[in-house]
Amino acid sequence: MEHVPPPAEELALLDRELAQLDARRAHLLTRRAWLVSALQPQAPQAPNAPRWHTPPVGQGWAPGQPWSAAPRAAKPSGPPRSAQNVLLTLGGLLLTVAAVAFTLVSWGSMGIGGRSAVLALVTLAALAAPVVLLRRKLAATAEALAALALVLTLLDTYAVHAVAAPDADGLTFTAVASAVLAALWAAYGLALGKLHLPLPAAVFFVQWPLLLGAWAAGAPAIVVGWALLVTAVVDGAIALWGKGLGVRVTAGIGLAVMGSAALLTGLGESLTAGGPLGAVLPGALLLTAAVAALAGAWRAPNGYAQAGGVVAGLAAVAAVGGVLRAAVPGMWHVPVYLLCGLALLSVVRAPLPRSAGRGVLAAAGAVVAGALLWAVPPVAAVLLGPVELVAEVWAGAPDGFRGALGESMRWSESAAAPVVLAVVAGLLGAAYRWWPSLVRVAAPLVTPGATARGAAGAGALALGWGTLLLAAATLGVPYPVAVALETVLVAGLLLVAVRGAELGAGDAGTGEGGGAGAGAGAAGGGQSAVAVTALVAAVGGAVSVGLLSLAAEAATYAVFGALVVLFAGAALRTRAVVEQAVFAVAAVVWGTVLTGCAARSLELAPHEAAPLLLVVPAVTVLLGARLRLHPVALPVELAGALGALVAVGLAVADAPFLALVLALCGVLAAGAAVRPERRPAAGYVAAVLFVAATWVRLAASEVSAPEAYTLPVTVPALVVGVLRRRKDPEASSWTAYGPGLAATLLPSLAVAWTDPDWVRPLLLGVAALVITLLGAKYRLRALLLLGGAVLALDTLHELAPYVVQVAGALPRWLPPALAGLLLLAVGATYEQRLRDARKLKDLLGRMR
């Protein structure tokens, strides 16, 4: 029996082995770096310098080993290889350009005999020169002349067509010439095996004879497809058994291009066939391509074998599905292809190589994914169709399920979408249910794992939910039944999400101990996938049924009341923190919608409904005080804050109501600030809301002297701040003096900007100056910054008319020039300005 060590012992063993591997790798890298440096060309040495290079101890040389054993620096034997290649390439290009110019430009200056003789002699010389050069071991030069010879043979072909056969059809001549050139360069490459260019050139010429011949003969598209397929098969054979990397790469490219063209041709003919008999020939082409791809995948390496399996599976589906598709109505075309794709799953019992079998399974998955993509738009239309009801809330229930949407769905090609979803959902559900048996049967094509099983279960759940919704829309279910059905579906999804979260959390907890527990924890992770899917589907379904319920008042209250109860109950029932937070936030959102509906039932104006919407934020504040430091408390309070923000938005149109809503929001924020964990943030928010409420109230009352209302607040607030600082000298000046000063300075500044008189701006400026000086003297940040900001804005307001007059008198080019000079000066003294800014930041940081 195999001994399995305890986890702690096994972890220590793995750490020791990894440390040894890291040490060995570091030693080898150091040795490699020394060898690379030793092989570099060395500078001339002094006459008395030793002629050997000694690696340091620990880098490949051990004490006692002779120093002469160390490798010596290699001397450069000639110019770098890259320079030689550049010279040869440039020379070959120049000769090629000269040959093309001679053929196309200077052709008319010689007779036909002279022209043919010159081209023939030059071509023969270019073909014969590599033979001599290879014997003298000048391989690079031979390659350059072989490239020149390749271009010359193309020019010879053009010359033969222009002189010897000017009346021949261009496509036919090109097809024959391609075959001749392929044979010529294949023989040349086999005769001179050391050249790398001829055989890939021959493979390139092989691509064209059949295709151009079929095209020249005016053959139908299916014959062109067969020509492409035969060429692709030849390319595949060359890619498998050809010699040399260049040959195999060229053949592989040809296989991809010609094979893709053949498959697309067969698929196009299959999709446009008028009946089952018309789809037979394209089906035969596609089926032959599938057999050829599978035969190639049987012998190809792993990666290529898997690609061949994918092509074989897709081609087989297109072949068989094309024939069956032509025999059924249009709405059932996609289900036919889906069933053919599912038939590929039988490959798990076929004696195929592992990579090829996985490719066929991947093709089946691609077909299923394509069918699902086809079914997604109808599902989206069903889910998002009720959005149009938002514009006409409680205008009356539609005649059928989702109104005209269901009627259009019933008779369209999308009516088969529920069947597609149901088939795939059943397949995934069966895979989830019998996963261990499936793994045993499909091994080694299917990789076992809790994640894959969880994905199957999650997919089955989501597709089953979509199937029910789509089937109800297609069958034309009455409106009340549809609303009740969707609400029940949401309840079921919530139950699955809660149960899955509990199982996942429990299994993960048991997985913390030994190997068996770890396996259980992995299985629990797959349960987690189902729970997450159920959670997302439940929220999406709640949004959909909520929008659908807006057609009738009774349905709205019933649905949103049920959603509040369901999601709140799920939040209380589950133990998983993330799921619990999502459920609680959703319950808060549905409750906010419910209060808005109550305001509409009471026929309140939007600004009058705003205070009513604060009921839910008040409940969240109380609930947060009860939950205290629980992780769900903060999301719940933030969701309530969003409801309060909506209330503020509704009250903007009426200033008195806006002031009331802001004050109530300030009360709620102050209530949250009582708790220590919320005090820093909620306290500032409460202060801002109270000040804003005061400003809005003063503006609504058309008060021209706000100081009469703000100073009675400022004076006691500053007294409280002084007492606070005496009791706690470390307290921030913002906390002690900020609210009191802002209560008067900011409203006075707002009024001063619209005051045509000079008294208020003068008094405000003097007060701001005094506050700024006090802040600088006693090192109080709030007084310095708040007083300085108000002083600067007040001064800017007073000087603005004069600045405008001066700016109007200046030339138009002067402001841009001054701006440019300023930028240059700042750029030239950037470092100094940066240091000054840092000093100012440090100075403010030391203030209270």
mmCIF file of C-alpha atoms in Angstrom, residues 3-305:
data_model
loop_
_atom_site.group_PDB
_atom_site.id
_atom_site.type_symbol
_atom_site.label_atom_id
_atom_site.label_comp_id
_atom_site.label_asym_id
_atom_site.label_seq_id
_atom_site.Cartn_x
_atom_site.Cartn_y
_atom_site.Cartn_z
ATOM 1 C CA HIS A 3 2.278 5.512 2.074
ATOM 2 C CA VAL A 4 0.787 9.037 2.098
ATOM 3 C CA PRO A 5 2.638 11.295 4.574
ATOM 4 C CA PRO A 6 0.755 13.801 6.715
ATOM 5 C CA PRO A 7 0.223 17.214 5.086
ATOM 6 C CA ALA A 8 2.762 18.999 7.310
ATOM 7 C CA GLU A 9 5.491 16.446 6.580
ATOM 8 C CA GLU A 10 4.724 16.428 2.865
ATOM 9 C CA LEU A 11 4.799 20.244 2.766
ATOM 10 C CA ALA A 12 8.211 20.335 4.452
ATOM 11 C CA LEU A 13 9.504 17.717 2.001
ATOM 12 C CA LEU A 14 8.278 19.740 -0.975
ATOM 13 C CA ASP A 15 9.883 22.909 0.401
ATOM 14 C CA ARG A 16 13.257 21.172 0.760
ATOM 15 C CA GLU A 17 13.107 19.795 -2.790
ATOM 16 C CA LEU A 18 12.145 23.191 -4.217
ATOM 17 C CA ALA A 19 15.034 24.847 -2.347
ATOM 18 C CA GLN A 20 17.456 22.295 -3.789
ATOM 19 C CA LEU A 21 16.095 22.895 -7.288
ATOM 20 C CA ASP A 22 16.471 26.663 -6.879
ATOM 21 C CA ALA A 23 20.067 26.271 -5.705
ATOM 22 C CA ARG A 24 20.896 23.954 -8.617
ATOM 23 C CA ARG A 25 19.273 26.337 -11.109
ATOM 24 C CA ALA A 26 21.229 29.302 -9.725
ATOM 25 C CA HIS A 27 24.479 27.319 -10.037
ATOM 26 C CA LEU A 28 23.746 26.370 -13.644
ATOM 27 C CA LEU A 29 22.810 29.937 -14.593
ATOM 28 C CA THR A 30 26.044 31.256 -13.081
ATOM 29 C CA ARG A 31 28.064 28.663 -14.955
ATOM 30 C CA ARG A 32 26.265 29.497 -18.200
ATOM 31 C CA ALA A 33 26.959 33.221 -17.774
ATOM 32 C CA TRP A 34 30.658 32.501 -17.285
ATOM 33 C CA LEU A 35 30.769 30.285 -20.387
ATOM 34 C CA VAL A 36 29.064 32.970 -22.482
ATOM 35 C CA SER A 37 31.558 35.582 -21.327
ATOM 36 C CA ALA A 38 34.465 33.186 -21.964
ATOM 37 C CA LEU A 39 33.342 32.585 -25.548
ATOM 38 C CA GLN A 40 33.149 36.309 -26.356
ATOM 39 C CA PRO A 41 36.066 37.834 -28.382
ATOM 40 C CA GLN A 42 38.716 39.024 -25.940
ATOM 41 C CA ALA A 43 40.775 42.200 -26.115
ATOM 42 C CA PRO A 44 44.530 41.837 -26.806
ATOM 43 C CA GLN A 45 46.393 40.777 -23.680
ATOM 44 C CA ALA A 46 49.638 42.063 -22.258
ATOM 45 C CA PRO A 47 52.771 40.061 -23.164
ATOM 46 C CA ASN A 48 53.173 38.673 -19.644
ATOM 47 C CA ALA A 49 49.482 38.014 -19.065
ATOM 48 C CA PRO A 50 48.406 34.369 -18.680
ATOM 49 C CA ARG A 51 46.738 32.746 -21.683
ATOM 50 C CA TRP A 52 44.034 31.048 -19.743
ATOM 51 C CA HIS A 53 40.860 32.284 -18.070
ATOM 52 C CA THR A 54 40.003 30.992 -14.655
ATOM 53 C CA PRO A 55 36.402 30.742 -13.474
ATOM 54 C CA PRO A 56 35.968 31.690 -9.824
ATOM 55 C CA VAL A 57 35.393 29.041 -7.182
ATOM 56 C CA GLY A 58 31.775 27.926 -7.141
ATOM 57 C CA GLN A 59 31.215 28.850 -10.810
ATOM 58 C CA GLY A 60 32.408 25.716 -12.588
ATOM 59 C CA TRP A 61 35.977 25.356 -11.225
ATOM 60 C CA ALA A 62 36.879 23.436 -8.112
ATOM 61 C CA PRO A 63 40.123 23.632 -6.111
ATOM 62 C CA GLY A 64 42.650 21.126 -7.430
ATOM 63 C CA GLN A 65 41.361 21.285 -10.982
ATOM 64 C CA PRO A 66 43.961 22.468 -13.600
ATOM 65 C CA TRP A 67 43.433 25.975 -14.771
ATOM 66 C CA SER A 68 44.139 24.914 -18.315
ATOM 67 C CA ALA A 69 40.931 22.879 -18.208
ATOM 68 C CA ALA A 70 38.928 26.060 -18.391
ATOM 69 C CA PRO A 71 37.620 26.858 -21.908
ATOM 70 C CA ARG A 72 39.573 29.435 -23.854
ATOM 71 C CA ALA A 73 38.100 32.325 -25.698
ATOM 72 C CA ALA A 74 37.165 31.522 -29.276
ATOM 73 C CA LYS A 75 38.841 33.681 -31.892
ATOM 74 C CA PRO A 76 36.686 35.205 -34.588
ATOM 75 C CA SER A 77 37.259 33.344 -37.841
ATOM 76 C CA GLY A 78 35.847 35.941 -40.172
ATOM 77 C CA PRO A 79 33.293 38.704 -40.586
ATOM 78 C CA PRO A 80 29.965 38.277 -38.784
ATOM 79 C CA ARG A 81 27.422 36.052 -40.462
ATOM 80 C CA SER A 82 24.784 38.760 -40.489
ATOM 81 C CA ALA A 83 26.890 41.113 -42.615
ATOM 82 C CA GLN A 84 27.447 38.346 -45.149
ATOM 83 C CA ASN A 85 23.735 37.621 -45.313
ATOM 84 C CA VAL A 86 22.947 41.296 -45.827
ATOM 85 C CA LEU A 87 25.412 41.568 -48.701
ATOM 86 C CA LEU A 88 24.104 38.438 -50.359
ATOM 87 C CA THR A 89 20.499 39.519 -49.966
ATOM 88 C CA LEU A 90 21.186 42.944 -51.457
ATOM 89 C CA GLY A 91 23.101 41.390 -54.333
ATOM 90 C CA GLY A 92 20.299 38.955 -55.067
ATOM 91 C CA LEU A 93 17.715 41.710 -54.983
ATOM 92 C CA LEU A 94 19.719 43.863 -57.364
ATOM 93 C CA LEU A 95 20.102 41.005 -59.810
ATOM 94 C CA THR A 96 16.396 40.244 -59.570
ATOM 95 C CA VAL A 97 15.467 43.846 -60.266
ATOM 96 C CA ALA A 98 17.815 43.857 -63.227
ATOM 97 C CA ALA A 99 16.260 40.695 -64.629
ATOM 98 C CA VAL A 100 12.722 42.013 -64.259
ATOM 99 C CA ALA A 101 13.701 45.305 -65.876
ATOM 100 C CA PHE A 102 15.325 43.491 -68.766
ATOM 101 C CA THR A 103 12.269 41.307 -69.294
ATOM 102 C CA LEU A 104 9.528 43.893 -68.963
ATOM 103 C CA VAL A 105 11.206 47.150 -70.000
ATOM 104 C CA SER A 106 13.960 46.313 -72.493
ATOM 105 C CA TRP A 107 12.052 43.504 -74.185
ATOM 106 C CA GLY A 108 11.436 45.311 -77.442
ATOM 107 C CA SER A 109 15.088 46.156 -78.203
ATOM 108 C CA MET A 110 15.995 42.563 -79.173
ATOM 109 C CA GLY A 111 14.603 40.009 -81.569
ATOM 110 C CA ILE A 112 12.720 36.944 -80.448
ATOM 111 C CA GLY A 113 15.726 34.654 -80.849
ATOM 112 C CA GLY A 114 18.036 36.901 -78.879
ATOM 113 C CA ARG A 115 15.519 37.445 -76.107
ATOM 114 C CA SER A 116 14.828 33.753 -75.653
ATOM 115 C CA ALA A 117 18.498 32.857 -75.811
ATOM 116 C CA VAL A 118 19.502 35.459 -73.210
ATOM 117 C CA LEU A 119 16.827 34.381 -70.729
ATOM 118 C CA ALA A 120 17.543 30.699 -71.271
ATOM 119 C CA LEU A 121 21.291 31.098 -70.840
ATOM 120 C CA VAL A 122 20.959 33.265 -67.730
ATOM 121 C CA THR A 123 18.447 30.829 -66.199
ATOM 122 C CA LEU A 124 20.667 27.808 -66.886
ATOM 123 C CA ALA A 125 23.653 29.643 -65.452
ATOM 124 C CA ALA A 126 21.696 30.562 -62.318
ATOM 125 C CA LEU A 127 20.546 26.947 -61.935
ATOM 126 C CA ALA A 128 24.017 25.513 -62.471
ATOM 127 C CA ALA A 129 25.940 27.957 -60.284
ATOM 128 C CA PRO A 130 24.670 26.555 -56.924
ATOM 129 C CA VAL A 131 26.059 23.132 -57.844
ATOM 130 C CA VAL A 132 29.598 24.524 -58.100
ATOM 131 C CA LEU A 133 29.170 26.757 -55.071
ATOM 132 C CA LEU A 134 27.977 23.903 -52.872
ATOM 133 C CA ARG A 135 31.050 21.863 -53.777
ATOM 134 C CA ARG A 136 33.166 24.781 -52.562
ATOM 135 C CA LYS A 137 31.043 24.997 -49.380
ATOM 136 C CA LEU A 138 29.589 28.428 -50.245
ATOM 137 C CA ALA A 139 26.053 27.586 -49.168
ATOM 138 C CA ALA A 140 24.825 31.140 -48.556
ATOM 139 C CA THR A 141 25.887 32.303 -52.005
ATOM 140 C CA ALA A 142 24.257 29.236 -53.521
ATOM 141 C CA GLU A 143 20.972 30.072 -51.760
ATOM 142 C CA ALA A 144 21.060 33.614 -53.130
ATOM 143 C CA LEU A 145 21.603 32.395 -56.704
ATOM 144 C CA ALA A 146 18.858 29.771 -56.256
ATOM 145 C CA ALA A 147 16.460 32.584 -55.332
ATOM 146 C CA LEU A 148 17.551 34.436 -58.472
ATOM 147 C CA ALA A 149 16.958 31.293 -60.512
ATOM 148 C CA LEU A 150 13.452 31.005 -59.063
ATOM 149 C CA VAL A 151 12.594 34.494 -60.258
ATOM 150 C CA LEU A 152 14.151 33.777 -63.649
ATOM 151 C CA THR A 153 11.997 30.661 -64.127
ATOM 152 C CA LEU A 154 8.918 32.783 -63.493
ATOM 153 C CA LEU A 155 10.142 35.277 -66.086
ATOM 154 C CA ASP A 156 10.788 32.400 -68.520
ATOM 155 C CA THR A 157 7.202 31.260 -68.011
ATOM 156 C CA TYR A 158 5.943 34.747 -68.790
ATOM 157 C CA ALA A 159 8.181 34.848 -71.889
ATOM 158 C CA VAL A 160 6.880 31.526 -73.152
ATOM 159 C CA HIS A 161 3.262 32.696 -72.778
ATOM 160 C CA ALA A 162 3.973 36.054 -74.448
ATOM 161 C CA VAL A 163 5.979 34.652 -77.358
ATOM 162 C CA ALA A 164 5.203 30.979 -77.927
ATOM 163 C CA ALA A 165 1.536 30.796 -76.810
ATOM 164 C CA PRO A 166 0.039 34.313 -76.868
ATOM 165 C CA ASP A 167 -3.474 32.993 -77.634
ATOM 166 C CA ALA A 168 -3.582 30.476 -74.798
ATOM 167 C CA ASP A 169 -6.028 31.053 -71.950
ATOM 168 C CA GLY A 170 -4.275 32.743 -69.045
ATOM 169 C CA LEU A 171 -5.718 30.548 -66.288
ATOM 170 C CA THR A 172 -5.119 27.322 -68.179
ATOM 171 C CA PHE A 173 -1.552 28.295 -69.045
ATOM 172 C CA THR A 174 -0.899 29.316 -65.438
ATOM 173 C CA ALA A 175 -2.252 25.983 -64.156
ATOM 174 C CA VAL A 176 -0.013 23.994 -66.508
ATOM 175 C CA ALA A 177 2.982 26.230 -65.803
ATOM 176 C CA SER A 178 2.462 25.791 -62.032
ATOM 177 C CA ALA A 179 2.513 22.006 -62.417
ATOM 178 C CA VAL A 180 5.671 22.164 -64.550
ATOM 179 C CA LEU A 181 7.412 24.512 -62.138
ATOM 180 C CA ALA A 182 6.418 22.324 -59.176
ATOM 181 C CA ALA A 183 7.953 19.276 -60.841
ATOM 182 C CA LEU A 184 11.085 21.201 -61.914
ATOM 183 C CA TRP A 185 11.805 22.666 -58.490
ATOM 184 C CA ALA A 186 10.988 19.417 -56.707
ATOM 185 C CA ALA A 187 13.527 17.579 -58.841
ATOM 186 C CA TYR A 188 16.066 20.392 -58.430
ATOM 187 C CA GLY A 189 15.601 20.444 -54.665
ATOM 188 C CA LEU A 190 15.941 16.675 -54.354
ATOM 189 C CA ALA A 191 19.077 16.735 -56.501
ATOM 190 C CA LEU A 192 20.661 19.508 -54.418
ATOM 191 C CA GLY A 193 19.551 18.502 -50.954
ATOM 192 C CA LYS A 194 21.642 21.147 -49.188
ATOM 193 C CA LEU A 195 19.589 24.043 -50.593
ATOM 194 C CA HIS A 196 16.648 25.187 -48.463
ATOM 195 C CA LEU A 197 14.653 27.142 -51.063
ATOM 196 C CA PRO A 198 13.760 24.775 -53.963
ATOM 197 C CA LEU A 199 11.500 22.295 -52.128
ATOM 198 C CA PRO A 200 9.345 24.945 -50.380
ATOM 199 C CA ALA A 201 9.045 26.655 -53.778
ATOM 200 C CA ALA A 202 7.836 23.389 -55.269
ATOM 201 C CA VAL A 203 5.245 23.077 -52.491
ATOM 202 C CA PHE A 204 4.071 26.611 -53.251
ATOM 203 C CA PHE A 205 3.612 25.799 -56.942
ATOM 204 C CA VAL A 206 1.647 22.637 -56.048
ATOM 205 C CA GLN A 207 -1.181 24.794 -54.659
ATOM 206 C CA TRP A 208 -2.345 26.136 -58.016
ATOM 207 C CA PRO A 209 -2.740 23.515 -60.797
ATOM 208 C CA LEU A 210 -6.047 21.943 -59.663
ATOM 209 C CA LEU A 211 -7.630 25.160 -58.458
ATOM 210 C CA LEU A 212 -6.743 27.200 -61.542
ATOM 211 C CA GLY A 213 -7.615 24.300 -63.833
ATOM 212 C CA ALA A 214 -11.110 23.985 -62.332
ATOM 213 C CA TRP A 215 -11.544 27.728 -62.491
ATOM 214 C CA ALA A 216 -10.409 27.870 -66.111
ATOM 215 C CA ALA A 217 -12.824 25.095 -67.071
ATOM 216 C CA GLY A 218 -15.753 27.031 -65.596
ATOM 217 C CA ALA A 219 -16.521 24.229 -63.179
ATOM 218 C CA PRO A 220 -19.300 24.673 -60.584
ATOM 219 C CA ALA A 221 -18.469 25.631 -57.048
ATOM 220 C CA ILE A 222 -18.661 22.069 -55.753
ATOM 221 C CA VAL A 223 -15.964 20.974 -58.239
ATOM 222 C CA VAL A 224 -13.786 23.883 -57.144
ATOM 223 C CA GLY A 225 -14.319 22.695 -53.579
ATOM 224 C CA TRP A 226 -13.119 19.205 -54.505
ATOM 225 C CA ALA A 227 -10.033 20.710 -56.167
ATOM 226 C CA LEU A 228 -9.298 22.667 -53.013
ATOM 227 C CA LEU A 229 -9.803 19.574 -50.861
ATOM 228 C CA VAL A 230 -7.485 17.401 -52.950
ATOM 229 C CA THR A 231 -4.824 20.113 -52.797
ATOM 230 C CA ALA A 232 -5.268 20.330 -49.020
ATOM 231 C CA VAL A 233 -4.873 16.554 -48.709
ATOM 232 C CA VAL A 234 -1.627 16.714 -50.690
ATOM 233 C CA ASP A 235 -0.433 19.528 -48.419
ATOM 234 C CA GLY A 236 -1.285 17.459 -45.367
ATOM 235 C CA ALA A 237 0.707 14.509 -46.670
ATOM 236 C CA ILE A 238 3.690 16.750 -47.367
ATOM 237 C CA ALA A 239 3.377 18.339 -43.902
ATOM 238 C CA LEU A 240 3.435 14.893 -42.282
ATOM 239 C CA TRP A 241 6.178 13.227 -44.307
ATOM 240 C CA GLY A 242 8.074 16.083 -45.954
ATOM 241 C CA LYS A 243 11.747 16.746 -45.206
ATOM 242 C CA GLY A 244 12.883 20.015 -43.756
ATOM 243 C CA LEU A 245 11.197 22.641 -41.642
ATOM 244 C CA GLY A 246 10.615 24.991 -44.585
ATOM 245 C CA VAL A 247 8.806 22.298 -46.540
ATOM 246 C CA ARG A 248 6.565 21.363 -43.632
ATOM 247 C CA VAL A 249 5.772 24.972 -42.754
ATOM 248 C CA THR A 250 4.898 25.845 -46.356
ATOM 249 C CA ALA A 251 2.735 22.746 -46.659
ATOM 250 C CA GLY A 252 1.057 23.531 -43.342
ATOM 251 C CA ILE A 253 0.161 27.018 -44.507
ATOM 252 C CA GLY A 254 -1.188 25.617 -47.747
ATOM 253 C CA LEU A 255 -3.189 23.013 -45.813
ATOM 254 C CA ALA A 256 -4.757 25.712 -43.616
ATOM 255 C CA VAL A 257 -5.627 28.002 -46.532
ATOM 256 C CA MET A 258 -6.825 25.405 -49.040
ATOM 257 C CA GLY A 259 -8.576 23.288 -46.418
ATOM 258 C CA SER A 260 -10.435 26.284 -45.011
ATOM 259 C CA ALA A 261 -11.472 27.347 -48.507
ATOM 260 C CA ALA A 262 -12.715 23.819 -49.270
ATOM 261 C CA LEU A 263 -14.723 23.643 -46.048
ATOM 262 C CA LEU A 264 -16.245 27.071 -46.576
ATOM 263 C CA THR A 265 -17.169 26.161 -50.148
ATOM 264 C CA GLY A 266 -18.827 22.927 -49.027
ATOM 265 C CA LEU A 267 -20.627 24.672 -46.164
ATOM 266 C CA GLY A 268 -21.918 27.419 -48.434
ATOM 267 C CA GLU A 269 -23.220 24.902 -50.945
ATOM 268 C CA SER A 270 -24.821 22.879 -48.144
ATOM 269 C CA LEU A 271 -26.611 25.872 -46.647
ATOM 270 C CA THR A 272 -27.985 27.001 -50.028
ATOM 271 C CA ALA A 273 -29.074 23.547 -51.201
ATOM 272 C CA GLY A 274 -32.708 23.398 -52.331
ATOM 273 C CA GLY A 275 -33.477 19.976 -50.865
ATOM 274 C CA PRO A 276 -31.961 16.833 -49.342
ATOM 275 C CA LEU A 277 -30.729 15.609 -52.729
ATOM 276 C CA GLY A 278 -29.063 18.924 -53.441
ATOM 277 C CA ALA A 279 -27.243 18.730 -50.112
ATOM 278 C CA VAL A 280 -25.789 15.267 -50.823
ATOM 279 C CA LEU A 281 -22.841 16.433 -52.933
ATOM 280 C CA PRO A 282 -21.766 19.185 -50.503
ATOM 281 C CA GLY A 283 -22.265 16.663 -47.702
ATOM 282 C CA ALA A 284 -19.991 14.191 -49.458
ATOM 283 C CA LEU A 285 -17.330 16.879 -49.826
ATOM 284 C CA LEU A 286 -17.570 17.815 -46.148
ATOM 285 C CA LEU A 287 -17.622 14.188 -45.014
ATOM 286 C CA THR A 288 -14.537 13.424 -47.090
ATOM 287 C CA ALA A 289 -12.821 16.412 -45.524
ATOM 288 C CA ALA A 290 -13.776 15.072 -42.100
ATOM 289 C CA VAL A 291 -12.307 11.642 -42.865
ATOM 290 C CA ALA A 292 -9.119 13.208 -44.235
ATOM 291 C CA ALA A 293 -8.752 15.470 -41.188
ATOM 292 C CA LEU A 294 -9.292 12.563 -38.816
ATOM 293 C CA ALA A 295 -6.746 10.436 -40.697
ATOM 294 C CA GLY A 296 -4.229 13.251 -40.448
ATOM 295 C CA ALA A 297 -5.013 13.757 -36.764
ATOM 296 C CA TRP A 298 -4.301 10.055 -36.170
ATOM 297 C CA ARG A 299 -0.665 10.538 -37.196
ATOM 298 C CA ALA A 300 0.016 14.183 -36.317
ATOM 299 C CA PRO A 301 1.642 15.417 -33.086
ATOM 300 C CA ASN A 302 -0.562 16.308 -30.130
ATOM 301 C CA GLY A 303 -1.397 19.942 -30.868
ATOM 302 C CA TYR A 304 -2.017 19.367 -34.577
ATOM 303 C CA ALA A 305 -3.932 16.177 -33.820
#
